[in-house]
PDB file of C-alpha atoms in Angstrom:
ATOM      1  CA  MET A   1      11.326 -11.872  11.212  1.00  0.00           C
ATOM      2  CA  ASN A   2       7.961 -12.669  11.964  1.00  0.00           C
ATOM      3  CA  ASN A   3       6.265 -14.297  15.141  1.00  0.00           C
ATOM      4  CA  THR A   4       6.378 -17.765  13.382  1.00  0.00           C
ATOM      5  CA  GLU A   5       9.878 -17.714  12.568  1.00  0.00           C
ATOM      6  CA  GLU A   6      11.093 -16.458  16.039  1.00  0.00           C
ATOM      7  CA  LEU A   7       8.835 -19.470  17.728  1.00  0.00           C
ATOM      8  CA  GLU A   8      10.508 -21.685  15.249  1.00  0.00           C
ATOM      9  CA  GLU A   9      13.938 -20.620  15.999  1.00  0.00           C
ATOM     10  CA  LEU A  10      13.062 -20.509  19.941  1.00  0.00           C
ATOM     11  CA  LEU A  11      11.755 -24.115  19.550  1.00  0.00           C
ATOM     12  CA  ASN A  12      14.989 -25.075  17.671  1.00  0.00           C
ATOM     13  CA  GLN A  13      17.098 -24.090  20.245  1.00  0.00           C
ATOM     14  CA  GLY A  14      15.095 -25.955  22.787  1.00  0.00           C
ATOM     15  CA  TYR A  15      15.239 -28.886  20.922  1.00  0.00           C
ATOM     16  CA  ARG A  16      19.074 -28.744  20.644  1.00  0.00           C
ATOM     17  CA  TYR A  17      19.056 -28.336  24.350  1.00  0.00           C
ATOM     18  CA  ALA A  18      16.645 -31.258  24.966  1.00  0.00           C
ATOM     19  CA  LEU A  19      19.059 -33.305  22.741  1.00  0.00           C
ATOM     20  CA  ALA A  20      22.012 -32.416  24.726  1.00  0.00           C
ATOM     21  CA  LEU A  21      19.985 -33.853  27.774  1.00  0.00           C
ATOM     22  CA  CYS A  22      18.369 -36.653  27.033  1.00  0.00           C
ATOM     23  CA  LYS A  23      20.512 -38.248  23.948  1.00  0.00           C
ATOM     24  CA  SER A  24      17.370 -39.334  22.177  1.00  0.00           C
ATOM     25  CA  LYS A  25      15.779 -37.564  18.928  1.00  0.00           C
ATOM     26  CA  GLU A  26      12.371 -38.813  19.912  1.00  0.00           C
ATOM     27  CA  ASP A  27      12.424 -37.847  23.893  1.00  0.00           C
ATOM     28  CA  ALA A  28      14.098 -34.354  23.116  1.00  0.00           C
ATOM     29  CA  TYR A  29      11.073 -33.702  20.580  1.00  0.00           C
ATOM     30  CA  ASP A  30       8.679 -34.908  23.585  1.00  0.00           C
ATOM     31  CA  LEU A  31      10.625 -32.857  26.131  1.00  0.00           C
ATOM     32  CA  VAL A  32      10.508 -29.649  24.063  1.00  0.00           C
ATOM     33  CA  GLN A  33       6.461 -30.143  23.343  1.00  0.00           C
ATOM     34  CA  ASP A  34       5.677 -30.855  26.923  1.00  0.00           C
ATOM     35  CA  SER A  35       7.632 -28.051  28.077  1.00  0.00           C
ATOM     36  CA  TYR A  36       6.272 -25.765  25.395  1.00  0.00           C
ATOM     37  CA  LEU A  37       2.624 -26.670  26.559  1.00  0.00           C
ATOM     38  CA  LYS A  38       3.652 -26.188  30.262  1.00  0.00           C
ATOM     39  CA  ILE A  39       4.703 -22.565  29.472  1.00  0.00           C
ATOM     40  CA  ILE A  40       1.515 -21.845  27.628  1.00  0.00           C
ATOM     41  CA  GLU A  41      -0.712 -23.589  29.839  1.00  0.00           C
ATOM     42  CA  SER A  42       0.771 -21.393  32.980  1.00  0.00           C
ATOM     43  CA  ASN A  43       0.874 -18.191  30.985  1.00  0.00           C
ATOM     44  CA  ALA A  44       4.625 -17.883  31.359  1.00  0.00           C
ATOM     45  CA  PRO A  45       6.602 -15.669  29.118  1.00  0.00           C
ATOM     46  CA  LEU A  46       8.058 -17.819  26.257  1.00  0.00           C
ATOM     47  CA  VAL A  47      11.537 -16.719  26.348  1.00  0.00           C
ATOM     48  CA  LEU A  48      14.706 -18.940  25.731  1.00  0.00           C
ATOM     49  CA  PHE A  49      15.798 -18.930  29.430  1.00  0.00           C
ATOM     50  CA  TYR A  50      12.590 -19.803  30.740  1.00  0.00           C
ATOM     51  CA  LEU A  51      12.078 -22.695  28.065  1.00  0.00           C
ATOM     52  CA  PHE A  52      15.411 -23.915  29.088  1.00  0.00           C
ATOM     53  CA  LYS A  53      14.698 -24.142  32.572  1.00  0.00           C
ATOM     54  CA  THR A  54      11.224 -25.843  32.011  1.00  0.00           C
ATOM     55  CA  ILE A  55      12.914 -28.182  29.546  1.00  0.00           C
ATOM     56  CA  LYS A  56      15.621 -29.009  32.461  1.00  0.00           C
ATOM     57  CA  SER A  57      12.914 -29.611  35.174  1.00  0.00           C
ATOM     58  CA  LYS A  58      10.827 -31.677  32.896  1.00  0.00           C
ATOM     59  CA  PHE A  59      13.895 -33.788  32.170  1.00  0.00           C
ATOM     60  CA  ILE A  60      14.934 -34.270  35.746  1.00  0.00           C
ATOM     61  CA  ASP A  61      11.217 -35.321  36.484  1.00  0.00           C
ATOM     62  CA  GLY A  62      11.139 -37.867  33.762  1.00  0.00           C
ATOM     63  CA  THR A  63      14.757 -38.984  34.767  1.00  0.00           C
ATOM     64  CA  ARG A  64      13.188 -39.710  38.388  1.00  0.00           C
ATOM     65  CA  LYS A  65      10.284 -40.958  37.099  1.00  0.00           C
ATOM     66  CA  ASN A  66      11.888 -43.770  34.842  1.00  0.00           C
ATOM     67  CA  SER A  67      15.122 -43.996  36.473  1.00  0.00           C
ATOM     68  CA  VAL A  68      16.569 -44.427  33.032  1.00  0.00           C
ATOM     69  CA  GLN A  69      19.340 -41.969  31.641  1.00  0.00           C
ATOM     70  CA  LYS A  70      17.983 -41.001  28.121  1.00  0.00           C
ATOM     71  CA  LYS A  71      19.991 -40.955  25.011  1.00  0.00           C
ATOM     72  CA  TRP A  72      21.064 -37.329  23.799  1.00  0.00           C
ATOM     73  CA  PHE A  73      22.759 -34.787  21.752  1.00  0.00           C
ATOM     74  CA  ILE A  74      24.200 -34.964  18.185  1.00  0.00           C
ATOM     75  CA  ARG A  75      22.447 -37.135  15.816  1.00  0.00           C
ATOM     76  CA  ARG A  76      22.683 -36.815  12.147  1.00  0.00           C
ATOM     77  CA  ASN A  77      18.798 -37.072  11.317  1.00  0.00           C
ATOM     78  CA  PRO A  78      16.822 -34.764  13.731  1.00  0.00           C
ATOM     79  CA  ALA A  79      13.147 -34.425  13.330  1.00  0.00           C
ATOM     80  CA  ALA A  80      12.442 -32.808   9.715  1.00  0.00           C
ATOM     81  CA  THR A  81      11.086 -29.605  10.965  1.00  0.00           C
ATOM     82  CA  VAL A  82      14.446 -28.879  12.972  1.00  0.00           C
ATOM     83  CA  GLN A  83      17.557 -27.662  11.295  1.00  0.00           C
ATOM     84  CA  GLN A  84      20.344 -29.887  10.716  1.00  0.00           C
ATOM     85  CA  PRO A  85      23.140 -29.920  13.352  1.00  0.00           C
ATOM     86  CA  ALA A  86      26.659 -29.760  11.818  1.00  0.00           C
ATOM     87  CA  VAL A  87      28.111 -33.358  11.325  1.00  0.00           C
ATOM     88  CA  VAL A  88      30.430 -34.106  13.769  1.00  0.00           C
ATOM     89  CA  GLU A  89      33.424 -36.485  13.676  1.00  0.00           C
ATOM     90  CA  PRO A  90      32.835 -39.722  15.139  1.00  0.00           C
ATOM     91  CA  LEU A  91      35.721 -39.717  17.750  1.00  0.00           C
ATOM     92  CA  LEU A  92      34.368 -36.127  18.907  1.00  0.00           C
ATOM     93  CA  GLU A  93      30.704 -37.474  19.203  1.00  0.00           C
ATOM     94  CA  LYS A  94      32.131 -40.676  21.291  1.00  0.00           C
ATOM     95  CA  ALA A  95      33.986 -38.432  23.580  1.00  0.00           C
ATOM     96  CA  LEU A  96      30.916 -36.154  24.050  1.00  0.00           C
ATOM     97  CA  ASN A  97      28.687 -39.000  24.727  1.00  0.00           C
ATOM     98  CA  GLU A  98      30.949 -40.499  27.301  1.00  0.00           C
ATOM     99  CA  LEU A  99      30.776 -37.086  29.440  1.00  0.00           C
ATOM    100  CA  PRO A 100      28.810 -37.383  32.554  1.00  0.00           C
ATOM    101  CA  LEU A 101      25.111 -35.255  32.236  1.00  0.00           C
ATOM    102  CA  ASN A 102      26.382 -32.044  33.936  1.00  0.00           C
ATOM    103  CA  GLN A 103      29.369 -31.763  31.887  1.00  0.00           C
ATOM    104  CA  ARG A 104      27.717 -32.061  28.656  1.00  0.00           C
ATOM    105  CA  GLU A 105      24.890 -29.750  29.719  1.00  0.00           C
ATOM    106  CA  ILE A 106      27.362 -27.028  30.844  1.00  0.00           C
ATOM    107  CA  LEU A 107      29.441 -27.375  27.559  1.00  0.00           C
ATOM    108  CA  PHE A 108      26.649 -27.325  25.444  1.00  0.00           C
ATOM    109  CA  LEU A 109      25.155 -24.128  27.167  1.00  0.00           C
ATOM    110  CA  SER A 110      28.472 -22.339  26.782  1.00  0.00           C
ATOM    111  CA  VAL A 111      29.925 -23.650  23.390  1.00  0.00           C
ATOM    112  CA  VAL A 112      26.741 -24.062  21.416  1.00  0.00           C
ATOM    113  CA  GLN A 113      24.275 -21.505  23.100  1.00  0.00           C
ATOM    114  CA  GLY A 114      26.882 -19.015  23.861  1.00  0.00           C
ATOM    115  CA  TYR A 115      26.187 -18.419  27.506  1.00  0.00           C
ATOM    116  CA  THR A 116      28.483 -16.907  29.824  1.00  0.00           C
ATOM    117  CA  ALA A 117      29.516 -18.738  33.450  1.00  0.00           C
ATOM    118  CA  LYS A 118      27.396 -16.536  35.090  1.00  0.00           C
ATOM    119  CA  GLU A 119      24.158 -17.137  32.876  1.00  0.00           C
ATOM    120  CA  ILE A 120      24.960 -20.902  33.156  1.00  0.00           C
ATOM    121  CA  GLY A 121      25.114 -20.673  36.694  1.00  0.00           C
ATOM    122  CA  GLU A 122      21.680 -18.783  37.119  1.00  0.00           C
ATOM    123  CA  LEU A 123      19.982 -21.357  35.083  1.00  0.00           C
ATOM    124  CA  LEU A 124      21.469 -24.419  36.620  1.00  0.00           C
ATOM    125  CA  GLU A 125      21.455 -22.895  40.286  1.00  0.00           C
ATOM    126  CA  MET A 126      25.083 -23.288  40.757  1.00  0.00           C
ATOM    127  CA  PRO A 127      27.976 -20.830  41.559  1.00  0.00           C
ATOM    128  CA  ARG A 128      29.872 -19.205  38.688  1.00  0.00           C
ATOM    129  CA  GLY A 129      33.135 -20.620  39.700  1.00  0.00           C
ATOM    130  CA  THR A 130      31.779 -24.181  39.792  1.00  0.00           C
ATOM    131  CA  VAL A 131      30.631 -23.535  36.196  1.00  0.00           C
ATOM    132  CA  LEU A 132      34.038 -22.359  35.132  1.00  0.00           C
ATOM    133  CA  SER A 133      35.998 -25.348  36.820  1.00  0.00           C
ATOM    134  CA  THR A 134      33.404 -27.992  35.286  1.00  0.00           C
ATOM    135  CA  LEU A 135      33.663 -26.339  31.901  1.00  0.00           C
ATOM    136  CA  LYS A 136      37.577 -26.148  32.121  1.00  0.00           C
ATOM    137  CA  ARG A 137      37.827 -29.722  33.266  1.00  0.00           C
ATOM    138  CA  THR A 138      35.409 -30.727  30.512  1.00  0.00           C
ATOM    139  CA  LYS A 139      37.386 -29.168  27.830  1.00  0.00           C
ATOM    140  CA  ASP A 140      40.689 -30.582  29.247  1.00  0.00           C
ATOM    141  CA  LYS A 141      39.107 -34.159  29.096  1.00  0.00           C
ATOM    142  CA  LEU A 142      37.862 -33.691  25.495  1.00  0.00           C
ATOM    143  CA  ARG A 143      41.386 -32.312  24.444  1.00  0.00           C
ATOM    144  CA  ILE A 144      42.943 -35.384  26.112  1.00  0.00           C
ATOM    145  CA  GLN A 145      40.609 -37.830  24.635  1.00  0.00           C
ATOM    146  CA  LEU A 146      40.778 -36.552  21.299  1.00  0.00           C
ATOM    147  CA  THR A 147      44.596 -36.328  21.301  1.00  0.00           C
ATOM    148  CA  GLU A 148      45.059 -39.720  22.494  1.00  0.00           C
ATOM    149  CA  ASN A 149      42.631 -40.948  19.749  1.00  0.00           C
ATOM    150  CA  GLU A 150      44.332 -39.080  17.186  1.00  0.00           C
ATOM    151  CA  TYR A 151      47.573 -40.818  17.923  1.00  0.00           C
ATOM    152  CA  LYS A 152      45.961 -44.301  17.808  1.00  0.00           C
ATOM    153  CA  SER A 153      44.504 -43.523  14.186  1.00  0.00           C
TER     154      SER A 153
END
């Protein structure tokens, strides 16, 4: 793998994380671009963990500035340069979109990115136990919602 492919994969992962935070393809793309520029300008290391922290910081800044929650996560037509995410069933997509931001974020980092509770805690600056309990409550909530919707169909 060459540097261009590694950079593209890093930015794709950053895009998926940004999409998980802000619910809008365009906003996620802008968030990754702004974060990438900030990292380059500050001569900081361009590694996934630091990219995620920068994206999260920029997202919080933007949310405070605009005081409007952004749109996020799984959409079927991301920007052409980004790999297509797996198609998600409409009920699952609806259930994910109804989760509070902190639950979506922890679930994304755990399930999609494969981070451990300790790593998520370090990234989000929260205790490991809080990450674990939030993750369990989130999974239980999704399981209940999806089971209830299955019986309604």
